[in-house]
Amino acid sequence: MGHLERLTGPADLRELEARELDELATEIRDFLVAKVSRTGGHLGPNLGVVELSIALHRVFDSPRDRVVFDTGHQAYVHKILTGRADGFDKLRQHGGLSGYPSQAESPHDIVENSHASTSLSYADGLAKAYAIRGEDRHVVAVIGDGALTGGMAWEALNNIADTVQGGDERRLVIVVNDNGRSYTPTIGGLANALTALRTNPRYEPLLDVVKRRLNGVPGVGPAVYDALHAMKKGMKDALAPQGLFEDLGLKYVGPVDGHDRAAMEQALTQAKRFGGPVIVHAMTRKGFGYDPAEQHEADQFHGPGPFDALTGVETPKGRIWTDVFNDEMVAIGRERRDVVAITAAMMHPVGLDGFAAHYPDRTFDVGIAEQHAATSAAGLAMGGLHPVVALYATFLNRAFDQVLMDVALHRCGVTFVLDRSGVTGDDGASHNGMWDMSVLQVVPGLRLAAPRDPARLRELLREAIAVDDAPTVVRFPKGAPPADIEAVGTVGAMDVLARRGDRDVLLVGVGSMASTAVEVAERLTAQGIGVTVVDPRWVKPYDDAIVALAGEHRMVVVVEDNGVSGGCGASLLQLLNERRVSTPVRLHGIPQEFLDHAKRNAILERVGLTPQAIALSVTEEFAAGLGDGDAERAPAPHHPADRA
Ligand SMILES: Cc1ncc(C[n+]2csc(CCOP(=O)(O)OP(=O)(O)O)c2C)c(N)n1
Ligand SMILES: CC(=O)[C@@H](O)[C@H](O)COP(=O)(O)O
Ligand SMILES: [Mg+2]
């Protein structure tokens, strides 16, 4: 039995000798590759923090000392060290281990939000609380170089660097996990400053040569390693000047080889003793110790799906929505010289790598900085260009004010393309793109389209970039798109996808739910209920023709892959109310709860966003006599929520 199997918690780590700890690090790497190759997950980031996490849990006393991971995708090793190795067989699956810290899983976990650049703010608050309460507890934040490009991180650093009156009692250690990458190499002045530290020509190779010469030399024990660390320290102080953090007034320890556990322990111990806020700059490599990850060109196995552990070859995913967008942007870039593209450190995941390869001068990676992305896009539009800002839907949340007051208020022609809209599943509650069609409803002038298939994505994207006096949004989900669903007619600017029997039910299928609506129609028709299925294409504003169409039916059913609160159904209900159309409206969307992680389809099943569940709900209402106008409004279908 190896050390890993015997681990029940961090205390066990303190019993292990140096060589056993090195053996444990090897076991953890082998474990991560074996498990994540089967489930998929954030292999690269976690291979990069094995020694760092071991050192952290040997020096600090979690959960009394609190460990806050930024974004949280690099917390697998932390979970292994805190007794959860057994849960990795069901990583990111319903009922299994979350891919991020989870308070429900362990007292060692505290921050569950996977939106980057928040950790230092949490840590600042926690450290202040413990100082005020007189609790001698440390707070350790682990933040990546990518997350450091987010504005919130600098808001926090500005506060952390501000010394409280009467001396600084805040026990706060910030570990900068600097692997030089987000997915792709981290961009910007900050990254350049970190790189200057990391790649100081006189610092790196010499130390590597010495380390390599010593590694594996028989008889080389702790004493030699300690001597090396002492030498490193001397060299580092002499060779690697740094102002980035110390100019802010923050104490700085590093740069430290983040894969040298003993050196990390020494640096963390030094930081712990300091007492006030201090930064430990750890230099690591994403994917360290597993060649297919380290050599992986695009993102060093940031978040692969299942793969062959021996070869590193990923199981083919097939064509996804993102690929359709990727290809269309290349075509658009050729036709429209004024179109420019912006990504927030996710060039490949959002499908702008094709555009970037063809038009590098018109492509901007702004780092994990969605707020800056939105407002700099407003500037680009004011300057006569048409920016396309490609984000994951959930990450637009933090740029809401920029969309509202920087883009829409000035009527800027900016197109936001929101990938991963709707239920994403694997990455838990903070990754579902279930908010955009609610929060964006309140933005005056903004227009929002939801394509039902690849053909409509290409059409609607082109319609969106043709608008130069208002923000436009095109949103689509994670995963594979359906085959194109051809219309059988049109009403106004809306596509009619099916028309069978009487005008009993008007089914409004929004975006990816249009195919679901067509399947609902088949089930209702079989029950003798007449249906009309429409895809509105643009859901903000709706085409006015929907008002009369709704008035001609006995019931309207809206199906959307968005939260039900304030979504497309709610906005249609409001429109019909304003226009005095009394047809009852039923909303089928994502319940307004934080949904636990699971596969997308499993969640859609669980919340009733399936043809079966929707058809049953409608059939039951008709069976109860609804639709002839005299029955009480049926209670909204309640879905067994994971968590309110
Ligand atoms: C606000 C926000 N934007 C984008 C992402 C997507 N994302 C997840 S991890 C990651 C890269 C993080 O880089 P870094 O902080 O350096 O951590 P590393 O993966 O290198 O350990 C990004 C962009 C996110 N989680 N949050
Ligand atoms: C941690 C993070 O925000 C992303 O890496 C996230 O895991 C995206 O996953 P997909 O690209 O698989 O949707
Ligand atoms: Mg990084």
XYZ file of C-alpha atoms and ligand atoms in Angstrom:
684
model
C 0.000 0.000 0.000
C 1.482 3.376 -0.923
C 1.509 6.545 1.090
C -1.500 7.905 -0.804
C -3.797 5.100 0.267
C -2.835 5.664 3.900
C -3.605 9.394 3.789
C -6.588 10.338 5.963
C -5.766 14.029 6.271
C -2.986 16.640 6.351
C -1.727 15.522 9.753
C -0.456 12.317 8.142
C 1.816 14.407 5.917
C 3.738 15.706 8.873
C 4.719 12.163 9.797
C 6.414 11.485 6.446
C 10.132 11.861 5.770
C 11.552 13.782 2.783
C 11.976 10.731 0.592
C 8.496 9.451 1.480
C 7.083 12.845 0.527
C 8.821 12.625 -2.839
C 7.368 9.151 -3.276
C 3.945 10.508 -2.352
C 4.271 13.228 -4.994
C 4.971 10.552 -7.601
C 2.013 8.486 -6.412
C -0.262 11.534 -6.628
C 0.823 12.274 -10.184
C 0.228 8.685 -11.249
C -3.140 8.754 -9.477
C -4.219 11.989 -11.179
C -3.308 10.731 -14.647
C -5.046 7.398 -14.053
C -8.262 8.889 -12.675
C -8.617 12.005 -14.836
C -7.849 10.010 -18.003
C -11.123 8.212 -17.343
C -13.339 11.106 -16.179
C -11.808 14.151 -17.824
C -10.975 17.214 -15.735
C -8.303 19.763 -14.926
C -5.250 17.541 -15.160
C -2.679 20.140 -16.204
C -3.314 22.661 -13.428
C -3.286 19.927 -10.775
C -0.111 18.240 -11.962
C 1.445 21.668 -11.517
C 0.578 22.018 -7.828
C 1.498 18.620 -6.347
C 4.577 19.727 -4.381
C 3.038 23.138 -3.668
C -0.069 21.554 -2.127
C 1.933 19.040 -0.071
C 4.124 21.834 1.287
C 1.120 24.024 1.995
C -0.619 21.334 4.046
C 2.581 20.547 5.960
C 3.219 24.144 6.947
C -0.330 25.283 7.603
C -2.979 23.622 9.751
C -6.094 23.324 7.604
C -8.998 23.669 8.342
C -8.064 25.907 11.296
C -5.902 27.819 8.819
C -8.076 28.489 5.782
C -6.906 27.660 2.255
C -8.624 29.580 -0.551
C -8.042 28.399 -4.119
C -8.626 30.919 -6.884
C -10.998 29.470 -9.491
C -10.632 26.168 -7.670
C -9.855 23.953 -10.663
C -6.427 23.194 -9.163
C -7.766 21.759 -5.867
C -7.651 18.054 -6.765
C -4.357 17.536 -4.883
C -5.792 19.418 -1.914
C -8.733 17.007 -2.016
C -6.432 13.978 -2.129
C -4.435 15.320 0.822
C -7.615 15.932 2.789
C -8.813 12.353 2.524
C -10.956 12.339 -0.615
C -8.920 10.159 -3.021
C -11.742 7.608 -3.087
C -14.095 10.127 -4.725
C -12.147 10.557 -7.956
C -13.843 7.678 -9.766
C -16.948 9.876 -9.994
C -15.185 13.221 -10.439
C -17.556 15.927 -11.744
C -20.452 13.469 -11.930
C -23.806 13.548 -10.161
C -23.344 12.414 -6.588
C -19.562 12.276 -7.031
C -16.677 14.605 -6.214
C -16.971 18.177 -7.412
C -14.164 19.429 -9.661
C -13.887 22.445 -7.368
C -13.793 23.003 -3.608
C -17.102 22.067 -2.002
C -18.195 22.953 1.523
C -20.526 19.961 1.486
C -17.543 17.661 0.874
C -15.098 18.858 3.507
C -14.386 21.415 6.248
C -11.084 21.999 4.414
C -12.984 23.617 1.530
C -14.353 27.122 1.636
C -14.745 28.914 -1.745
C -16.860 27.096 -4.366
C -17.170 29.842 -6.981
C -15.121 28.922 -10.056
C -15.029 32.463 -11.425
C -11.414 33.572 -11.380
C -9.666 36.409 -9.518
C -11.818 36.357 -6.382
C -9.514 34.536 -3.924
C -7.583 37.562 -2.648
C -10.785 39.393 -1.771
C -12.087 36.397 0.179
C -8.693 36.076 1.849
C -8.555 39.757 2.755
C -11.958 39.506 4.374
C -11.169 36.286 6.229
C -7.840 37.625 7.516
C -9.454 40.833 8.726
C -12.183 38.834 10.464
C -9.699 36.633 12.299
C -7.619 39.686 13.281
C -10.663 41.481 14.657
C -11.859 38.349 16.456
C -8.380 37.852 17.866
C -8.122 34.383 16.318
C -4.578 33.262 15.560
C -5.428 31.643 12.240
C -3.680 31.977 8.917
C -5.392 32.489 5.577
C -3.584 31.146 2.533
C -4.765 32.153 -0.942
C -3.471 30.212 -3.948
C -3.861 32.324 -7.075
C -2.574 31.593 -10.575
C -0.749 34.039 -12.811
C -3.794 34.007 -15.084
C -6.211 34.878 -12.296
C -3.850 37.692 -11.345
C -4.733 39.409 -14.624
C -8.276 39.895 -13.299
C -9.112 43.347 -11.949
C -10.588 42.067 -8.694
C -7.198 40.633 -7.743
C -5.649 44.122 -7.885
C -8.535 45.681 -6.000
C -7.785 43.157 -3.272
C -4.001 43.647 -3.399
C -4.529 47.382 -3.041
C -6.451 46.740 0.166
C -4.186 43.990 1.442
C -1.168 46.245 0.988
C -2.838 48.916 3.089
C -1.441 48.449 6.590
C -4.095 48.511 9.283
C -3.620 51.035 12.115
C -1.448 49.854 14.979
C 0.443 47.228 13.042
C -0.776 44.480 10.845
C -2.374 41.516 12.598
C -3.661 39.933 9.412
C -2.209 36.454 9.018
C -2.414 36.380 5.214
C -0.162 34.438 2.833
C -0.687 34.773 -0.914
C 0.838 31.975 -2.988
C 1.183 33.082 -6.591
C 1.171 29.853 -8.589
C 3.053 31.142 -11.596
C 3.127 28.643 -14.472
C 3.093 31.356 -17.079
C -0.233 30.251 -18.491
C -3.939 30.578 -18.338
C -4.928 28.162 -21.085
C -2.405 29.723 -23.425
C 0.522 31.828 -22.163
C -0.695 34.571 -19.852
C -0.641 37.990 -21.503
C 0.082 41.540 -20.498
C 2.428 43.703 -18.526
C 1.861 41.703 -15.363
C 2.748 38.492 -17.125
C 5.866 40.127 -18.533
C 6.904 41.250 -15.055
C 6.383 37.751 -13.677
C 8.223 36.283 -16.646
C 11.167 38.579 -16.011
C 11.382 37.113 -12.548
C 10.859 33.568 -13.692
C 13.266 33.595 -16.571
C 16.095 35.692 -15.164
C 18.886 34.280 -17.342
C 21.290 33.930 -14.467
C 18.781 32.352 -12.099
C 17.100 29.452 -13.821
C 19.582 27.296 -15.788
C 22.311 27.313 -13.171
C 19.911 26.141 -10.491
C 18.434 23.529 -12.782
C 21.883 22.157 -13.597
C 22.798 21.919 -9.927
C 19.473 20.277 -9.077
C 19.704 17.790 -11.926
C 23.265 16.868 -10.960
C 22.148 16.241 -7.389
C 18.914 14.408 -8.164
C 19.313 10.670 -8.044
C 22.887 10.875 -6.824
C 23.156 8.067 -4.282
C 23.656 9.292 -0.734
C 22.393 12.800 -1.563
C 20.130 13.424 1.396
C 18.357 16.287 3.154
C 21.575 17.991 4.202
C 22.627 18.446 0.598
C 19.178 19.634 -0.378
C 19.221 22.129 2.488
C 22.597 23.397 1.304
C 21.166 23.780 -2.202
C 18.172 25.702 -0.910
C 20.471 28.025 1.022
C 22.492 28.584 -2.154
C 19.322 29.159 -4.158
C 18.171 31.706 -1.650
C 21.429 33.597 -1.859
C 21.378 33.539 -5.639
C 17.749 34.495 -5.841
C 18.172 37.517 -3.608
C 21.174 38.543 -5.625
C 19.850 37.670 -9.075
C 16.135 38.312 -9.107
C 15.301 41.893 -8.159
C 11.589 42.516 -8.067
C 9.420 45.573 -7.551
C 6.042 44.339 -8.770
C 4.677 43.522 -5.335
C 7.123 45.261 -3.013
C 6.375 48.611 -4.674
C 2.814 48.033 -3.441
C 4.148 47.627 0.081
C 3.703 43.870 0.102
C 6.337 41.583 1.543
C 7.599 39.144 -1.089
C 9.268 35.737 -0.830
C 10.565 34.174 -4.024
C 10.688 33.283 -6.751
C 10.670 29.712 -5.416
C 10.818 26.505 -7.423
C 7.242 25.336 -6.887
C 8.198 21.741 -7.673
C 10.814 21.688 -4.934
C 8.722 20.707 -1.955
C 11.378 21.437 0.620
C 12.016 24.887 -0.854
C 8.295 25.558 -0.851
C 8.043 24.484 2.781
C 10.916 26.787 3.647
C 9.324 29.733 1.855
C 5.871 29.100 3.323
C 7.346 28.758 6.801
C 9.158 32.046 6.316
C 5.936 33.658 5.159
C 3.938 32.164 8.011
C 6.393 33.556 10.560
C 6.176 37.011 9.040
C 2.770 37.627 10.563
C 1.346 40.223 8.172
C 0.357 39.869 4.499
C 3.100 38.315 2.391
C 3.431 36.941 -1.115
C 5.166 33.670 -1.964
C 5.953 33.533 -5.685
C 6.050 29.873 -6.741
C 7.262 28.979 -10.212
C 5.556 25.882 -11.545
C 4.822 24.137 -14.823
C 1.284 23.217 -15.868
C 1.170 19.465 -16.534
C 4.506 18.933 -14.769
C 5.616 15.308 -14.721
C 3.360 14.042 -17.509
C 4.869 14.637 -20.947
C 1.622 14.593 -22.997
C 0.405 17.442 -20.763
C 3.648 19.414 -20.656
C 4.027 19.118 -24.439
C 0.349 19.850 -25.181
C 0.627 22.925 -27.385
C -2.788 24.521 -26.936
C -3.242 24.489 -23.181
C -1.001 21.892 -21.481
C -4.015 19.718 -20.721
C -5.823 22.502 -18.888
C -9.091 20.590 -18.916
C -9.083 17.570 -21.231
C -11.929 15.156 -21.682
C -11.169 11.451 -21.210
C -7.863 10.407 -22.773
C -5.506 7.441 -23.168
C -3.226 7.611 -20.129
C -0.353 5.975 -21.982
C -0.362 8.187 -25.071
C -2.214 11.271 -23.855
C -4.472 11.076 -26.910
C -7.883 12.521 -26.048
C -11.092 10.705 -26.930
C -12.402 12.598 -29.981
C -15.157 15.017 -28.957
C -16.745 15.495 -32.373
C -17.861 18.823 -33.763
C -19.304 21.198 -31.185
C -21.172 24.513 -31.404
C -17.888 26.319 -30.836
C -16.433 24.878 -34.033
C -19.301 26.326 -36.086
C -18.615 29.741 -34.594
C -14.879 29.325 -35.136
C -15.266 28.623 -38.838
C -17.848 31.361 -39.421
C -15.646 33.962 -37.777
C -12.850 33.159 -40.216
C -15.257 33.743 -43.105
C -16.589 36.943 -41.556
C -13.052 38.177 -40.957
C -12.370 37.867 -44.659
C -15.487 39.842 -45.640
C -15.470 42.443 -42.901
C -12.168 44.191 -42.306
C -13.769 46.175 -39.492
C -14.536 43.071 -37.415
C -12.111 42.452 -34.554
C -12.239 39.712 -31.920
C -11.646 39.704 -28.176
C -11.111 36.789 -25.802
C -10.594 36.812 -22.041
C -7.752 34.292 -21.858
C -9.797 31.576 -23.578
C -8.745 31.753 -27.239
C -9.324 28.064 -28.004
C -12.234 27.293 -25.648
C -14.355 30.106 -27.153
C -13.317 29.296 -30.742
C -11.332 32.373 -31.746
C -8.134 30.503 -32.579
C -9.140 30.299 -36.230
C -9.763 34.037 -36.464
C -6.515 34.693 -34.592
C -4.510 32.525 -36.976
C -5.857 34.397 -39.993
C -6.120 37.893 -38.520
C -3.634 38.155 -35.631
C -3.651 41.955 -35.754
C -7.412 41.988 -35.249
C -7.476 39.557 -32.332
C -7.011 40.603 -28.720
C -6.501 38.372 -25.677
C -7.096 40.691 -22.715
C -6.376 38.137 -19.970
C -9.027 37.063 -17.473
C -10.545 40.528 -17.682
C -14.120 40.374 -18.947
C -14.951 43.866 -17.676
C -12.047 45.318 -19.598
C -13.020 43.205 -22.599
C -16.496 44.762 -22.687
C -15.479 48.362 -22.220
C -12.449 48.178 -24.492
C -14.887 46.752 -27.067
C -17.006 49.865 -26.598
C -13.874 51.871 -27.323
C -13.132 49.797 -30.415
C -16.700 50.395 -31.633
C -16.428 54.111 -30.951
C -13.255 53.962 -33.005
C -15.143 52.649 -36.011
C -14.660 48.884 -35.687
C -17.077 46.073 -34.898
C -15.777 43.978 -31.987
C -16.910 40.422 -31.351
C -16.367 39.568 -27.675
C -16.429 35.790 -27.173
C -16.944 34.565 -23.619
C -18.501 31.728 -21.708
C -21.993 32.907 -20.788
C -21.520 32.732 -17.033
C -18.441 34.943 -17.155
C -20.380 37.798 -18.740
C -22.041 38.238 -15.351
C -19.073 40.189 -14.015
C -19.188 42.584 -16.969
C -22.879 43.418 -16.628
C -22.332 47.093 -15.736
C -19.888 47.460 -18.591
C -22.435 46.019 -21.042
C -25.139 48.277 -19.618
C -23.364 51.585 -19.079
C -20.320 51.428 -21.339
C -21.690 49.593 -24.360
C -25.499 49.995 -24.430
C -25.737 53.529 -23.017
C -23.498 54.693 -25.850
C -25.291 52.524 -28.410
C -22.054 50.781 -29.377
C -22.180 48.097 -32.035
C -20.517 45.325 -30.031
C -21.430 41.660 -30.506
C -21.099 39.350 -27.511
C -20.953 35.667 -28.372
C -21.796 33.558 -25.348
C -20.614 29.975 -25.530
C -21.538 27.465 -22.796
C -24.906 29.149 -22.348
C -27.544 27.173 -20.462
C -26.770 24.104 -18.415
C -23.101 23.133 -18.723
C -23.142 20.656 -15.839
C -19.609 19.335 -15.230
C -18.208 22.476 -13.652
C -20.933 22.994 -11.101
C -23.209 25.812 -10.054
C -21.015 28.802 -10.976
C -20.383 27.583 -14.510
C -23.953 27.068 -15.762
C -24.752 29.782 -18.295
C -28.246 30.236 -16.879
C -28.176 33.957 -16.162
C -27.569 35.894 -19.382
C -31.086 35.845 -20.865
C -32.356 37.153 -17.526
C -29.855 39.854 -16.637
C -29.617 41.150 -20.217
C -33.402 41.667 -20.439
C -32.978 44.950 -18.575
C -30.398 46.450 -20.947
C -32.116 49.077 -23.092
C -31.498 48.585 -26.804
C -29.608 45.318 -26.446
C -30.669 42.621 -28.897
C -30.344 38.917 -28.065
C -30.449 35.946 -30.434
C -30.468 32.246 -29.635
C -29.756 29.990 -32.645
C -31.368 26.558 -32.763
C -28.779 24.928 -34.984
C -25.547 25.600 -36.914
C -27.294 27.188 -39.906
C -29.075 29.653 -37.665
C -25.869 30.368 -35.721
C -24.216 31.430 -38.969
C -27.252 33.521 -39.979
C -27.806 35.179 -36.609
C -24.130 35.917 -36.105
C -24.138 37.793 -39.401
C -27.336 39.615 -38.497
C -25.745 40.592 -35.192
C -22.543 42.022 -36.648
C -24.657 44.045 -39.075
C -26.014 46.059 -36.132
C -23.763 49.021 -35.472
C -25.894 51.086 -33.075
C -26.601 48.662 -30.233
C -25.044 45.713 -28.424
C -26.034 42.324 -29.801
C -25.740 38.928 -28.145
C -25.664 35.469 -29.727
C -25.725 32.567 -27.271
C -25.374 28.824 -27.685
C -24.775 25.849 -25.364
C -21.906 23.480 -24.588
C -21.490 20.364 -26.684
C -22.654 19.062 -30.031
C -25.294 20.987 -32.028
C -28.300 19.204 -33.557
C -28.611 18.706 -37.298
C -30.124 21.757 -38.955
C -33.870 22.046 -38.286
C -35.520 23.572 -41.337
C -38.555 25.814 -40.927
C -41.907 24.892 -42.476
C -42.928 28.518 -42.651
C -42.483 31.911 -41.079
C -44.543 34.311 -39.010
C -43.025 37.764 -39.094
C -39.303 37.206 -38.594
C -39.902 33.989 -36.648
C -39.478 30.465 -38.011
C -42.378 28.039 -37.786
C -40.960 24.583 -37.149
C -44.208 22.628 -36.921
C -47.921 23.256 -37.316
C -50.302 20.384 -36.549
C -54.039 20.343 -35.827
C -55.867 23.136 -34.071
C -54.250 26.141 -32.480
C -54.286 24.678 -28.993
C -50.704 25.211 -27.896
C -48.106 27.676 -29.137
C -44.723 26.155 -28.301
C -41.941 28.776 -28.247
C -38.631 26.873 -28.475
C -35.745 29.220 -27.606
C -32.332 28.409 -29.073
C -31.153 24.926 -28.224
C -34.628 24.145 -26.828
C -36.236 24.434 -30.279
C -35.431 20.790 -30.962
C -36.975 19.892 -27.615
C -40.085 21.872 -28.513
C -40.438 19.928 -31.777
C -40.341 16.667 -29.817
C -42.914 18.007 -27.351
C -45.152 18.827 -30.323
C -44.987 15.237 -31.557
C -46.114 13.978 -28.157
C -48.954 16.491 -27.875
C -50.163 15.747 -31.393
C -50.345 12.078 -30.444
C -52.661 13.143 -27.609
C -54.911 15.029 -30.047
C -53.649 18.446 -28.939
C -52.967 20.849 -31.791
C -49.629 22.647 -31.767
C -47.649 25.381 -33.473
C -43.893 25.417 -32.814
C -42.001 28.653 -33.370
C -38.338 29.542 -33.052
C -38.279 33.297 -32.397
C -34.580 33.520 -33.382
C -34.332 36.972 -31.719
C -35.776 36.846 -28.187
C -34.941 40.421 -27.255
C -36.898 42.132 -28.577
C -39.432 39.518 -29.750
C -40.867 39.968 -33.223
C -44.220 41.714 -32.715
C -45.979 38.976 -34.670
C -45.736 36.759 -31.586
C -48.434 38.801 -29.869
C -51.179 37.971 -32.378
C -49.944 34.413 -32.694
C -50.224 33.917 -28.925
C -53.722 35.390 -28.985
C -54.796 32.770 -31.522
C -53.832 29.845 -29.245
C -55.330 28.477 -26.014
C -51.976 28.194 -24.264
C -48.415 29.412 -24.776
C -45.502 27.265 -23.595
C -41.993 28.770 -23.590
C -39.011 26.415 -23.346
C -35.597 27.979 -22.640
C -32.147 26.876 -21.475
C -31.929 29.755 -19.008
C -33.150 30.461 -15.491
C -36.934 30.891 -15.417
C -36.698 34.094 -13.373
C -36.694 37.025 -15.746
C -35.896 34.868 -18.757
C -37.431 34.772 -22.212
C -40.662 33.265 -20.963
C -41.068 35.922 -18.326
C -40.397 38.673 -20.849
C -42.987 37.202 -23.263
C -45.496 37.009 -20.409
C -44.827 40.690 -19.707
C -45.257 41.592 -23.385
C -48.572 39.737 -23.693
C -49.779 41.325 -20.487
C -48.897 44.773 -21.792
C -50.752 43.981 -25.018
C -53.785 42.631 -23.104
C -53.480 39.124 -24.505
C -54.961 36.767 -21.903
C -53.684 33.455 -23.280
C -52.150 31.564 -20.330
C -48.353 31.219 -20.553
C -46.320 28.354 -19.076
C -42.592 28.756 -18.483
C -40.230 25.814 -18.787
C -36.648 26.746 -17.930
C -33.913 26.051 -15.427
C -35.189 26.391 -11.838
C -33.655 29.465 -10.245
C -31.338 27.496 -7.982
C -27.626 26.705 -7.788
C -27.415 23.338 -9.478
C -24.934 20.747 -8.230
C -22.458 19.371 -10.757
C -23.535 16.562 -13.094
C -23.598 15.896 -16.820
C -25.723 18.361 -18.835
C -28.288 15.799 -19.915
C -28.621 14.417 -16.401
C -29.416 17.910 -15.122
C -31.880 18.650 -17.931
C -33.590 15.373 -16.993
C -33.575 16.256 -13.311
C -35.102 19.712 -13.801
C -37.723 18.541 -16.286
C -36.344 20.208 -19.418
C -37.115 17.145 -21.498
C -39.797 16.526 -24.131
C -41.422 13.907 -21.914
C -41.732 16.112 -18.860
C -42.921 19.193 -20.742
C -45.459 17.234 -22.820
C -46.809 15.556 -19.679
C -47.167 18.912 -17.946
C -49.176 20.341 -20.875
C -51.273 17.215 -21.345
C -52.234 17.208 -17.663
C -53.365 20.826 -17.887
C -55.519 20.136 -20.903
C -56.911 17.039 -19.244
C -57.848 19.241 -16.301
C -59.769 21.457 -18.706
C -57.226 24.279 -18.884
C -56.959 26.180 -22.124
C -60.666 26.903 -22.265
C -59.993 29.939 -20.169
C -62.031 29.126 -17.052
C -59.687 26.932 -14.998
C -57.474 28.367 -12.298
C -53.868 28.999 -13.325
C -52.117 25.690 -12.767
C -49.282 25.932 -10.258
C -45.909 26.318 -11.976
C -44.329 22.854 -12.211
C -41.940 22.472 -9.288
C -38.687 20.736 -9.936
C -36.843 18.905 -7.189
C -34.189 21.515 -6.592
C -30.663 20.568 -5.575
C -30.287 23.635 -3.444
C -32.399 26.728 -3.134
C -13.983 35.116 -14.656
C -13.448 33.873 -15.306
N -13.086 33.921 -16.611
C -12.618 32.811 -17.221
C -12.512 31.625 -16.535
C -12.068 30.365 -17.255
N -10.812 29.870 -16.699
C -10.775 28.847 -15.866
S -9.241 28.491 -15.371
C -8.580 29.707 -16.373
C -7.113 29.936 -16.447
C -6.576 30.228 -15.077
O -5.195 30.484 -15.173
P -4.369 30.557 -13.818
O -5.084 31.415 -12.857
O -2.996 30.938 -14.193
O -4.437 29.073 -13.245
P -3.706 27.766 -13.837
O -4.762 27.049 -14.662
O -2.549 28.214 -14.644
O -3.319 26.976 -12.622
C -9.592 30.383 -17.017
C -9.386 31.507 -17.976
C -12.909 31.622 -15.175
N -12.865 30.480 -14.438
N -13.356 32.747 -14.596
C -12.207 26.174 -14.783
C -12.856 26.813 -15.939
O -13.486 27.808 -15.833
C -12.841 26.173 -17.258
O -11.645 25.549 -17.450
C -14.026 25.212 -17.350
O -13.677 23.976 -16.836
C -14.527 25.159 -18.770
O -14.815 23.861 -19.137
P -15.297 23.486 -20.622
O -14.446 24.260 -21.584
O -15.074 22.017 -20.695
O -16.739 23.888 -20.724
Mg -1.348 29.879 -14.689
